[in-house]
Tab-separated table of N, CA and C and ligand atoms in Angstrom:
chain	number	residue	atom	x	y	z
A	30	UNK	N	-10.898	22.736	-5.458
A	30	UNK	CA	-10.049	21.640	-4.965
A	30	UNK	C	-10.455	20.328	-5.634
A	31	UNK	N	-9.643	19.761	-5.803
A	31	UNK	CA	-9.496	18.234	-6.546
A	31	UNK	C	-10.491	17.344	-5.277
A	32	UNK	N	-11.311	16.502	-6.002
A	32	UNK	CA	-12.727	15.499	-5.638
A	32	UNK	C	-11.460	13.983	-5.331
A	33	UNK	N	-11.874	13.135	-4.570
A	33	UNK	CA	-11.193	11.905	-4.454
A	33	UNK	C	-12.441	11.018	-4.125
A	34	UNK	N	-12.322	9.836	-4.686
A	34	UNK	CA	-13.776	9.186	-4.217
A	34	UNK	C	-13.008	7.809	-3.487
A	35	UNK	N	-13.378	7.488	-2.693
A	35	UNK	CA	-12.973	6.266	-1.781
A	35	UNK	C	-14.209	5.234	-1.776
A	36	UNK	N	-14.000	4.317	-2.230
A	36	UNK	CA	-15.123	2.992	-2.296
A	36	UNK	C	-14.529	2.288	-1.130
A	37	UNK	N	-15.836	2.684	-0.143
A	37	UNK	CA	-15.425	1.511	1.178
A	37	UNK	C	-15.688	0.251	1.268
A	38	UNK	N	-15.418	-0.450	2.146
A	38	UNK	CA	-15.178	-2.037	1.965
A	38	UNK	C	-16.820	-2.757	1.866
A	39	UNK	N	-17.553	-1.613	2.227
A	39	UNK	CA	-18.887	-2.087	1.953
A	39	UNK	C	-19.698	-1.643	0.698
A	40	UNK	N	-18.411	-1.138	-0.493
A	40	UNK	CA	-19.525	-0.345	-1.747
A	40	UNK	C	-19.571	0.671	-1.469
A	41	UNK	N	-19.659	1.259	-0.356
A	41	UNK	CA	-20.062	2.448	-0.198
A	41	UNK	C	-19.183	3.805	-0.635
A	42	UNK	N	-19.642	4.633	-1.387
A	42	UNK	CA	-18.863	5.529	-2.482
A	42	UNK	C	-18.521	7.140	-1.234
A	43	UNK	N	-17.032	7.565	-1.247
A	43	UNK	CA	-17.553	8.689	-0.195
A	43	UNK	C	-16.626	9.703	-1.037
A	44	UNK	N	-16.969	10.879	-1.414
A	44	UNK	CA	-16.306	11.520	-1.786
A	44	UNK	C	-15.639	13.198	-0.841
A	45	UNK	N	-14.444	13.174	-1.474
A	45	UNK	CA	-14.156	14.024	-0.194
A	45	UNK	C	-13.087	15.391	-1.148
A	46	UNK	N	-13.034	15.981	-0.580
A	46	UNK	CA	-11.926	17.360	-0.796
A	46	UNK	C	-10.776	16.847	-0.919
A	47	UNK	N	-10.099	16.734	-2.281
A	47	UNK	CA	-8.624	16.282	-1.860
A	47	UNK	C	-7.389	17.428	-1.796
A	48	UNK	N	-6.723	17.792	-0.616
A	48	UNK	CA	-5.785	19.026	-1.181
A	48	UNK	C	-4.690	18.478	-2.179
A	49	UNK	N	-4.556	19.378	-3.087
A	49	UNK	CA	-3.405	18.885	-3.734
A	49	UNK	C	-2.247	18.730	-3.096
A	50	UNK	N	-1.477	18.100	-3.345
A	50	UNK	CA	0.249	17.654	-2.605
A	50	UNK	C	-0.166	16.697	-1.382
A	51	UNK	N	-1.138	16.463	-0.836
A	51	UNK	CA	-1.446	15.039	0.042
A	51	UNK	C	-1.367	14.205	-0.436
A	52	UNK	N	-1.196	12.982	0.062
A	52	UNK	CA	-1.447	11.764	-0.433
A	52	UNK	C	-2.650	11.278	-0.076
A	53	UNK	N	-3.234	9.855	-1.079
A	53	UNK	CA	-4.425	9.244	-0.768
A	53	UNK	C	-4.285	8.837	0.659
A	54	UNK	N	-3.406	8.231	1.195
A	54	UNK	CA	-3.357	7.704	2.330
A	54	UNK	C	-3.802	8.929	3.536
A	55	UNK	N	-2.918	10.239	3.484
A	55	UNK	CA	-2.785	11.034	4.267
A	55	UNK	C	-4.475	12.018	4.249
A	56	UNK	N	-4.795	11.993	2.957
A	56	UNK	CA	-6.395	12.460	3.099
A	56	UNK	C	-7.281	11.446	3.898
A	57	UNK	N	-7.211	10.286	3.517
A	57	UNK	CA	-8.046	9.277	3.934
A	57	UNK	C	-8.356	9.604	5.404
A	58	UNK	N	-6.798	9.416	5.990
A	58	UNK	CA	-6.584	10.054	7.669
A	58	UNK	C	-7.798	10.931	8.078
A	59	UNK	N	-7.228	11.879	6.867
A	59	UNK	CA	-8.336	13.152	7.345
A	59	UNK	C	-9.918	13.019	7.658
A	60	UNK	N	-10.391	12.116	6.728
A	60	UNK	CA	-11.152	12.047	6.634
A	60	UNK	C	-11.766	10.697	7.136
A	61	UNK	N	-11.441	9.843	7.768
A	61	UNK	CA	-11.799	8.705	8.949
A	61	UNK	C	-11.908	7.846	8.155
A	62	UNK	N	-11.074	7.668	6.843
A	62	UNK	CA	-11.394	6.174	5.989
A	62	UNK	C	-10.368	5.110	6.293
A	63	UNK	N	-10.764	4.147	6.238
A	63	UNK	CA	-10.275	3.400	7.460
A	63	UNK	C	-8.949	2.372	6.259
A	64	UNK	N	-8.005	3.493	6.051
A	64	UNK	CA	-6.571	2.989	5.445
A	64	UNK	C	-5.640	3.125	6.807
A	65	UNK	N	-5.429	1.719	6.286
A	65	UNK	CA	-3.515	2.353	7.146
A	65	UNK	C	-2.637	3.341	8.014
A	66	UNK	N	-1.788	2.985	6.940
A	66	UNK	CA	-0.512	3.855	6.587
A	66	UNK	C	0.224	3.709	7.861
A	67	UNK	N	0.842	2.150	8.008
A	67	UNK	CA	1.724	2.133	9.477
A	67	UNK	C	2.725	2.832	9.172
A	68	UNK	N	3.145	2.721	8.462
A	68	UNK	CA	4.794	3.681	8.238
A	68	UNK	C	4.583	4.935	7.771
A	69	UNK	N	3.341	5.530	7.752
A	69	UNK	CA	3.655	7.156	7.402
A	69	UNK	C	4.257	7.222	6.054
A	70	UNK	N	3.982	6.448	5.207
A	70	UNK	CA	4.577	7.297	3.692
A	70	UNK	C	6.201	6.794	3.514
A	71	UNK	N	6.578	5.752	4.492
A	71	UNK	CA	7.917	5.883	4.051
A	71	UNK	C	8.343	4.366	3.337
A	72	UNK	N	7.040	3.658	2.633
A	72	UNK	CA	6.895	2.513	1.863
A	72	UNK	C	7.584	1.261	2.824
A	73	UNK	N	7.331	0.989	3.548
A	73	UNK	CA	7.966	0.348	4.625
A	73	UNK	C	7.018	-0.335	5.393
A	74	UNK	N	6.026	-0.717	5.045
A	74	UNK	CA	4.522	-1.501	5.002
A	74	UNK	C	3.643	-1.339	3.368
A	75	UNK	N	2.512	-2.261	3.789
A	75	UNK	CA	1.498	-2.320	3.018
A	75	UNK	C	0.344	-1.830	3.294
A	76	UNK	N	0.387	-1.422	4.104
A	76	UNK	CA	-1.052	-0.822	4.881
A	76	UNK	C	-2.038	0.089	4.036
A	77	UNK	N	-1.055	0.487	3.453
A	77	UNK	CA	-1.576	2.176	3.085
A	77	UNK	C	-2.664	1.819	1.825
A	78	UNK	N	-2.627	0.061	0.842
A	78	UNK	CA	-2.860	-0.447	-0.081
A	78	UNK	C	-4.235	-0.281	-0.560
A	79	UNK	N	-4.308	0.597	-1.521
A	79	UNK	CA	-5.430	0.835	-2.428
A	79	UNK	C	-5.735	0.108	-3.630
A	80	UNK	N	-6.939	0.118	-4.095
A	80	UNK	CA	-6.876	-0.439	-5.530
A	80	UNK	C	-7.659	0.748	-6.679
A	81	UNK	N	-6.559	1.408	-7.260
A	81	UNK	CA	-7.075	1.929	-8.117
A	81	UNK	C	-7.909	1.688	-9.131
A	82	UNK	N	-9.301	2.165	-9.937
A	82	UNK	CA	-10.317	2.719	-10.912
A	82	UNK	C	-9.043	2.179	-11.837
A	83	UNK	N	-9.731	1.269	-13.014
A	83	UNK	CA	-9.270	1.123	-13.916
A	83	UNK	C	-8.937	2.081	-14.790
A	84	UNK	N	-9.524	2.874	-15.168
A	84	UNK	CA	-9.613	4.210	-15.984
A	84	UNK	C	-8.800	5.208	-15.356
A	85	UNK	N	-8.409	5.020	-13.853
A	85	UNK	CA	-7.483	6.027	-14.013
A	85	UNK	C	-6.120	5.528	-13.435
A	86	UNK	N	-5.927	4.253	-13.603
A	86	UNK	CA	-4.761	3.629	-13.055
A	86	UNK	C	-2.918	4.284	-14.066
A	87	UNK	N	-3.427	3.747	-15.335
A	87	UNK	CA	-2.613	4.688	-16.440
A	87	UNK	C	-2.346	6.405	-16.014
A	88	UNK	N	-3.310	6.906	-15.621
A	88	UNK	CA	-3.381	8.278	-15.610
A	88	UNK	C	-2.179	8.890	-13.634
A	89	UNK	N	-1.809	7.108	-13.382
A	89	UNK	CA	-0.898	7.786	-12.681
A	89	UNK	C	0.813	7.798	-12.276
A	90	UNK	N	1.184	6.936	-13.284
A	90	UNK	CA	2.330	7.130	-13.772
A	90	UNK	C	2.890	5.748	-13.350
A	91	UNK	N	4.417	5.031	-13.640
A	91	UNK	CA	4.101	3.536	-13.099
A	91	UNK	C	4.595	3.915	-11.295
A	92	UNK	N	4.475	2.972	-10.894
A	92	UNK	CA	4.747	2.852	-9.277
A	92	UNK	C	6.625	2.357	-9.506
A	93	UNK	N	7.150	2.889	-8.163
A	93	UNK	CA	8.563	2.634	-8.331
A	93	UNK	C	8.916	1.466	-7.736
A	94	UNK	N	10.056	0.993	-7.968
A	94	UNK	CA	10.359	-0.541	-8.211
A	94	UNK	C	9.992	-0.836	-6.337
A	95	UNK	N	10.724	0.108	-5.555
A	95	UNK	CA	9.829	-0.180	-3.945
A	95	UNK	C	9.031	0.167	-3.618
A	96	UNK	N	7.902	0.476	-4.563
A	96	UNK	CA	6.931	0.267	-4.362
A	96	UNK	C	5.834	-1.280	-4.716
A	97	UNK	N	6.379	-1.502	-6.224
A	97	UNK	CA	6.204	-2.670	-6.545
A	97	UNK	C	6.585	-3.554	-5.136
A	98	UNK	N	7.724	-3.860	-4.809
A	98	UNK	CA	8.086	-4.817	-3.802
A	98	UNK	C	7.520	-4.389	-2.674
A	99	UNK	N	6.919	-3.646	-2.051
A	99	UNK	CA	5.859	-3.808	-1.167
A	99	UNK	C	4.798	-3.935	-1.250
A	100	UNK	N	4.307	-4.150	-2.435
A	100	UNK	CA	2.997	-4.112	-3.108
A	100	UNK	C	2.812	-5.612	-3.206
A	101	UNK	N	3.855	-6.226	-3.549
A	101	UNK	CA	3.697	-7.463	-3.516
A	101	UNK	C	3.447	-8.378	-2.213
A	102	UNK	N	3.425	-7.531	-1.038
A	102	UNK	CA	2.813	-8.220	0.319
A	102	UNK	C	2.040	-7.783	1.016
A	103	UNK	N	1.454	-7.014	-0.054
A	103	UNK	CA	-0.069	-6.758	0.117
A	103	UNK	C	-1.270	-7.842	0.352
A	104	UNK	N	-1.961	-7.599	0.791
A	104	UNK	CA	-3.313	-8.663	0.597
A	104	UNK	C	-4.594	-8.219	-0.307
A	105	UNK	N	-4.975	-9.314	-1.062
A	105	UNK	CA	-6.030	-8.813	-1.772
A	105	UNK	C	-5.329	-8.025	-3.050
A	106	UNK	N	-4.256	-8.536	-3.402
A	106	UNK	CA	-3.529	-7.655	-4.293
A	106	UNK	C	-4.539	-7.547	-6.059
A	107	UNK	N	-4.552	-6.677	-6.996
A	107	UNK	CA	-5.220	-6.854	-7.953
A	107	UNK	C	-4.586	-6.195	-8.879
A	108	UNK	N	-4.675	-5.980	-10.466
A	108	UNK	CA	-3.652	-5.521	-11.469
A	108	UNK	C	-3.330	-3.911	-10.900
A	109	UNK	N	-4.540	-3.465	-10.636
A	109	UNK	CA	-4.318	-2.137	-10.546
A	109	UNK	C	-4.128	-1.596	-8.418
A	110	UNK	N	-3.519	-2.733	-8.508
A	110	UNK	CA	-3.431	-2.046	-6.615
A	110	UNK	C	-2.356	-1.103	-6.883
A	111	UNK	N	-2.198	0.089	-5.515
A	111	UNK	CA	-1.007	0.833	-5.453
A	111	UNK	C	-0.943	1.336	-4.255
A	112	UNK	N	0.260	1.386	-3.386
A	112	UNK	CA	0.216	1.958	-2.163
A	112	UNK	C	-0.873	3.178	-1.710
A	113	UNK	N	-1.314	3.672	-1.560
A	113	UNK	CA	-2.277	4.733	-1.242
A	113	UNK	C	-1.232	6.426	-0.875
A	114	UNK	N	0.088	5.597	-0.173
A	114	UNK	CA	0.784	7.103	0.716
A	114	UNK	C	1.496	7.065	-0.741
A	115	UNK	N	1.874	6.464	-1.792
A	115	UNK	CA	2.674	7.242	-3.039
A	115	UNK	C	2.120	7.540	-4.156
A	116	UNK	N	0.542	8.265	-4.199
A	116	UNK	CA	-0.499	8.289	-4.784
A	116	UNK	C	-0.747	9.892	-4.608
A	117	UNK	N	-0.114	10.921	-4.669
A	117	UNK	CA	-0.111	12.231	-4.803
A	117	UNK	C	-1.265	13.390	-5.268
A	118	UNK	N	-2.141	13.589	-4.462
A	118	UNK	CA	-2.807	14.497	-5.266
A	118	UNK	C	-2.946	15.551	-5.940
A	119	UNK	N	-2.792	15.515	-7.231
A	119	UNK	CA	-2.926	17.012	-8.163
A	119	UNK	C	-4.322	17.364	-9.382
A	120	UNK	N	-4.148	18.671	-9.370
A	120	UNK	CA	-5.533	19.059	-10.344
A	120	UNK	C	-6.136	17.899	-11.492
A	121	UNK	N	-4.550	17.363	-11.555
A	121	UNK	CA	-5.213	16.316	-12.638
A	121	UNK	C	-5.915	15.199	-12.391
A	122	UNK	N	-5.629	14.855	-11.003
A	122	UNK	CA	-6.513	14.013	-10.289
A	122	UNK	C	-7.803	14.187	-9.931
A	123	UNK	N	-8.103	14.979	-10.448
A	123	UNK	CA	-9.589	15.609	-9.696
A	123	UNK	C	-10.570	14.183	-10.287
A	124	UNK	N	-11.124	13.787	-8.914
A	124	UNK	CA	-12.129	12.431	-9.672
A	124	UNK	C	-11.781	11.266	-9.364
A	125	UNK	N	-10.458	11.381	-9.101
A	125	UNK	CA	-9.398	9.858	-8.645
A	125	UNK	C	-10.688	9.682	-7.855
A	126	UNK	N	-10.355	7.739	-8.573
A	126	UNK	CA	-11.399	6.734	-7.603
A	126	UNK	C	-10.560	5.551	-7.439
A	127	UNK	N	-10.399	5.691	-5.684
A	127	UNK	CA	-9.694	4.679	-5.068
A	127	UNK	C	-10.721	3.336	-4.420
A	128	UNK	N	-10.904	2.226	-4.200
A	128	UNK	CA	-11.161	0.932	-3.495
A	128	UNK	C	-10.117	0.285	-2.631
A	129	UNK	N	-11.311	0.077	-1.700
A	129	UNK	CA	-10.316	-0.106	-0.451
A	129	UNK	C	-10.149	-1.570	-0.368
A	130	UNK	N	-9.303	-2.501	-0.342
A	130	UNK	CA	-9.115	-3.539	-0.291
A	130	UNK	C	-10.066	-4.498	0.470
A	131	UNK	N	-10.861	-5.470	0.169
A	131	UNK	CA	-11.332	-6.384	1.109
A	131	UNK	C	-10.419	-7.043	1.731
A	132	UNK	N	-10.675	-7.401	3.294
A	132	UNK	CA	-9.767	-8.352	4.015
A	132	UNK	C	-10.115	-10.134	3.112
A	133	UNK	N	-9.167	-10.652	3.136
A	133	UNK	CA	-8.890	-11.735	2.327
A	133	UNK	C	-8.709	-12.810	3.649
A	134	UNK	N	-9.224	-14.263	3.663
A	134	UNK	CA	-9.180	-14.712	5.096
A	134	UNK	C	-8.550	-15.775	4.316
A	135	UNK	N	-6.908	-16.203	3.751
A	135	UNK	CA	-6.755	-16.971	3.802
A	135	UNK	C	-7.209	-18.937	3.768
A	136	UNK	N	-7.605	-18.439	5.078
A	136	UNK	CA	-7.850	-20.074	5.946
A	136	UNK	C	-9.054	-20.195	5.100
A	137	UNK	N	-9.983	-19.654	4.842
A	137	UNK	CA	-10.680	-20.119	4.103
A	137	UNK	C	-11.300	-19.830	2.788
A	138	UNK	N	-10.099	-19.813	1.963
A	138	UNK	CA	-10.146	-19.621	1.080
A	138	UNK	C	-10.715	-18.466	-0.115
B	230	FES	FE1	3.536	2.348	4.612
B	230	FES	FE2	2.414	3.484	2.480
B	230	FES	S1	2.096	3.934	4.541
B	230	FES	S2	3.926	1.957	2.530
């Protein structure tokens, strides 16, 4: 089974079993990492918002135009953010390394 590594908001690296055909978001679930996903996959929040490994951001095809536009009210947004629930796992993913967004406090800057 395909490896997924999740960098938690503290650095901390956790790697987990990913089944193929889940999503990042929907493994995460599984596995108590503390994403989102208010809308269940149906791009209709930002919650789900990951920031993909430079190195394998290319390796996952571009994001669709609603995805872009919810991506854009994301927080903590960065070149390589991407929803987490339209992030699909397959063999070729084996290794995907996701970062979990820091909370961003606005007010102070
Ligand atoms: Fe809502 Fe991904 S879970 S957009």
């Amino acid at each position: 089974m395909p490896k997924l590594v999740f960098v938690e908001k503290d650095g901390n690296r956790k790697e987990v079993d990913a089944p193929v055909g889940l999503s990042v978001m929907e493994i995460a679930h599984r596995f108590d990492v503390d994403i989102e996903g208010a809308c269940e996959g149906s791009l209709a929040c930002a919650t789900c918002h990951v920031i993909v490994d430079e190195g394998w951001y290319a390796k996952l095809g571009e994001p669709s135009e609603d995805e872009e536009d919810m991506l854009d009210l994301a927080f903590g947004l960065k070149p390589t953010s991407r929803l987490g629930c339209q992030i699909v796992m397959s063999d070729e993913l084996d290794g995907l390394e996701v970062a979990l967004p820091r909370e961003v406090n606005n007010m102070l800057g």
